[in-house]
PDB file of C-alpha atoms in Angstrom:
ATOM      1  CA  UNK A   1       0.000   0.000   0.000  1.00 79.00           C
ATOM      2  CA  UNK A   2       1.110   3.532  -0.695  1.00 84.00           C
ATOM      3  CA  UNK A   3       2.314   5.314   2.462  1.00 85.00           C
ATOM      4  CA  UNK A   4       0.946   8.612   1.207  1.00 87.00           C
ATOM      5  CA  UNK A   5      -2.623   7.799   0.134  1.00 86.00           C
ATOM      6  CA  UNK A   6      -3.164   4.219   1.353  1.00 82.00           C
ATOM      7  CA  UNK A   7      -4.150   2.875  -2.059  1.00 82.00           C
ATOM      8  CA  UNK A   8      -3.376  -0.713  -2.945  1.00 80.00           C
ATOM      9  CA  UNK A   9      -0.459  -1.079  -5.315  1.00 74.00           C
ATOM     10  CA  UNK A  10      -0.763  -3.363  -8.362  1.00 65.00           C
ATOM     11  CA  UNK A  11       1.922  -5.819  -7.224  1.00 67.00           C
ATOM     12  CA  UNK A  12       4.908  -6.113  -4.867  1.00 62.00           C
ATOM     13  CA  UNK A  13       7.453  -5.464  -7.631  1.00 79.00           C
ATOM     14  CA  UNK A  14       8.281  -1.773  -7.620  1.00 87.00           C
ATOM     15  CA  UNK A  15      10.620  -0.515 -10.305  1.00 88.00           C
ATOM     16  CA  UNK A  16      12.818   2.592 -10.128  1.00 89.00           C
ATOM     17  CA  UNK A  17      10.412   5.000 -11.836  1.00 90.00           C
ATOM     18  CA  UNK A  18       7.035   3.574 -10.776  1.00 90.00           C
ATOM     19  CA  UNK A  19       4.458   5.996  -9.405  1.00 90.00           C
ATOM     20  CA  UNK A  20       1.269   5.480  -7.409  1.00 89.00           C
ATOM     21  CA  UNK A  21      -1.783   5.332  -9.697  1.00 88.00           C
ATOM     22  CA  UNK A  22      -3.885   7.262  -7.147  1.00 88.00           C
ATOM     23  CA  UNK A  23      -1.675  10.060  -5.776  1.00 91.00           C
ATOM     24  CA  UNK A  24       1.107  10.080  -8.418  1.00 92.00           C
ATOM     25  CA  UNK A  25       3.855   9.921  -5.782  1.00 92.00           C
ATOM     26  CA  UNK A  26       7.064   7.982  -6.378  1.00 93.00           C
ATOM     27  CA  UNK A  27       7.041   4.382  -5.103  1.00 91.00           C
ATOM     28  CA  UNK A  28      10.717   3.336  -5.184  1.00 92.00           C
ATOM     29  CA  UNK A  29      11.403   5.164  -1.921  1.00 93.00           C
ATOM     30  CA  UNK A  30      12.936   4.143   1.395  1.00 92.00           C
ATOM     31  CA  UNK A  31       9.572   4.273   3.190  1.00 90.00           C
ATOM     32  CA  UNK A  32       8.217   1.521   0.919  1.00 89.00           C
ATOM     33  CA  UNK A  33      11.244  -0.706   1.549  1.00 90.00           C
ATOM     34  CA  UNK A  34      11.329  -3.587   4.017  1.00 89.00           C
ATOM     35  CA  UNK A  35      14.839  -2.530   5.117  1.00 92.00           C
ATOM     36  CA  UNK A  36      13.739   0.995   6.116  1.00 91.00           C
ATOM     37  CA  UNK A  37      13.985   1.437   9.886  1.00 91.00           C
ATOM     38  CA  UNK A  38      14.138   4.945  11.341  1.00 91.00           C
ATOM     39  CA  UNK A  39      16.710   5.322  14.073  1.00 91.00           C
ATOM     40  CA  UNK A  40      19.261   2.794  12.852  1.00 91.00           C
ATOM     41  CA  UNK A  41      22.396   3.879  10.974  1.00 91.00           C
ATOM     42  CA  UNK A  42      21.264   5.698   7.803  1.00 91.00           C
ATOM     43  CA  UNK A  43      17.697   4.512   8.632  1.00 91.00           C
ATOM     44  CA  UNK A  44      18.424   1.244   6.795  1.00 92.00           C
ATOM     45  CA  UNK A  45      18.947  -2.331   7.973  1.00 93.00           C
ATOM     46  CA  UNK A  46      21.193  -2.983   4.945  1.00 92.00           C
ATOM     47  CA  UNK A  47      24.765  -1.738   4.742  1.00 88.00           C
ATOM     48  CA  UNK A  48      24.177   0.658   1.867  1.00 85.00           C
ATOM     49  CA  UNK A  49      27.317   2.292   0.449  1.00 82.00           C
ATOM     50  CA  UNK A  50      25.650   5.673  -0.162  1.00 84.00           C
ATOM     51  CA  UNK A  51      23.202   7.285   2.222  1.00 85.00           C
ATOM     52  CA  UNK A  52      19.824   8.267   0.782  1.00 89.00           C
ATOM     53  CA  UNK A  53      19.093  11.759   2.068  1.00 90.00           C
ATOM     54  CA  UNK A  54      15.393  12.072   1.243  1.00 92.00           C
ATOM     55  CA  UNK A  55      13.529   8.937   2.314  1.00 92.00           C
ATOM     56  CA  UNK A  56      10.343  10.021   0.519  1.00 91.00           C
ATOM     57  CA  UNK A  57      11.845  10.581  -2.946  1.00 93.00           C
ATOM     58  CA  UNK A  58      12.757   8.102  -5.657  1.00 93.00           C
ATOM     59  CA  UNK A  59      16.212   6.558  -5.388  1.00 92.00           C
ATOM     60  CA  UNK A  60      18.295   3.949  -7.185  1.00 90.00           C
ATOM     61  CA  UNK A  61      19.108   1.742  -4.186  1.00 90.00           C
ATOM     62  CA  UNK A  62      19.839  -1.804  -5.354  1.00 89.00           C
ATOM     63  CA  UNK A  63      18.844  -3.267  -1.958  1.00 90.00           C
ATOM     64  CA  UNK A  64      15.227  -2.097  -2.293  1.00 90.00           C
ATOM     65  CA  UNK A  65      12.604  -4.745  -1.479  1.00 89.00           C
ATOM     66  CA  UNK A  66       8.975  -3.643  -1.433  1.00 86.00           C
ATOM     67  CA  UNK A  67       6.987  -4.177   1.729  1.00 81.00           C
ATOM     68  CA  UNK A  68       4.102  -6.624   1.472  1.00 71.00           C
ATOM     69  CA  UNK A  69       1.898  -4.269   3.489  1.00 65.00           C
ATOM     70  CA  UNK A  70       2.275  -1.067   5.444  1.00 56.00           C
ATOM     71  CA  UNK A  71       0.657  -0.547   8.817  1.00 52.00           C
ATOM     72  CA  UNK A  72       0.853   3.255   8.460  1.00 51.00           C
ATOM     73  CA  UNK A  73      -0.467   3.441   4.901  1.00 52.00           C
ATOM     74  CA  UNK A  74      -2.605   6.495   4.304  1.00 52.00           C
ATOM     75  CA  UNK A  75      -1.995   7.982   7.747  1.00 52.00           C
ATOM     76  CA  UNK A  76       0.112  10.830   6.335  1.00 54.00           C
ATOM     77  CA  UNK A  77      -2.913  12.452   4.731  1.00 53.00           C
ATOM     78  CA  UNK A  78      -5.193  11.694   7.687  1.00 60.00           C
ATOM     79  CA  UNK A  79      -2.744  13.228  10.177  1.00 62.00           C
ATOM     80  CA  UNK A  80      -2.551  16.383   8.053  1.00 60.00           C
ATOM     81  CA  UNK A  81      -6.344  16.615   7.806  1.00 64.00           C
ATOM     82  CA  UNK A  82      -6.697  16.109  11.580  1.00 74.00           C
ATOM     83  CA  UNK A  83      -4.110  18.807  12.299  1.00 73.00           C
ATOM     84  CA  UNK A  84      -5.777  21.284   9.944  1.00 73.00           C
ATOM     85  CA  UNK A  85      -9.193  20.527  11.422  1.00 79.00           C
ATOM     86  CA  UNK A  86      -7.863  21.053  14.957  1.00 81.00           C
ATOM     87  CA  UNK A  87      -6.247  24.327  13.961  1.00 78.00           C
ATOM     88  CA  UNK A  88      -9.421  25.555  12.287  1.00 83.00           C
ATOM     89  CA  UNK A  89     -11.533  24.575  15.310  1.00 85.00           C
ATOM     90  CA  UNK A  90      -9.169  26.495  17.557  1.00 83.00           C
ATOM     91  CA  UNK A  91     -10.022  29.798  15.889  1.00 83.00           C
ATOM     92  CA  UNK A  92     -13.681  29.232  15.051  1.00 77.00           C
ATOM     93  CA  UNK A  93     -16.296  30.663  17.358  1.00 59.00           C
TER      94      UNK A  93
END
């Protein structure tokens, strides 16, 4: 599933330039990889030779393996909507 919109992806094979059919975001990103783990060295369980700076942008990492499913899929947009709603409610009378 896409971490940005939560849509189901066509298959578990993600190629370098694939994009999400729903939100048009790049899919070959660290956050869609099974080796991505925030907090460990370079946020990756593999010993990658070059650090990937932006974990939400397309990269050419050869270690990339797509996750079968993502527990947090779609929460990015929901968290943003909740924050905006809370902010709006704060100033409404």
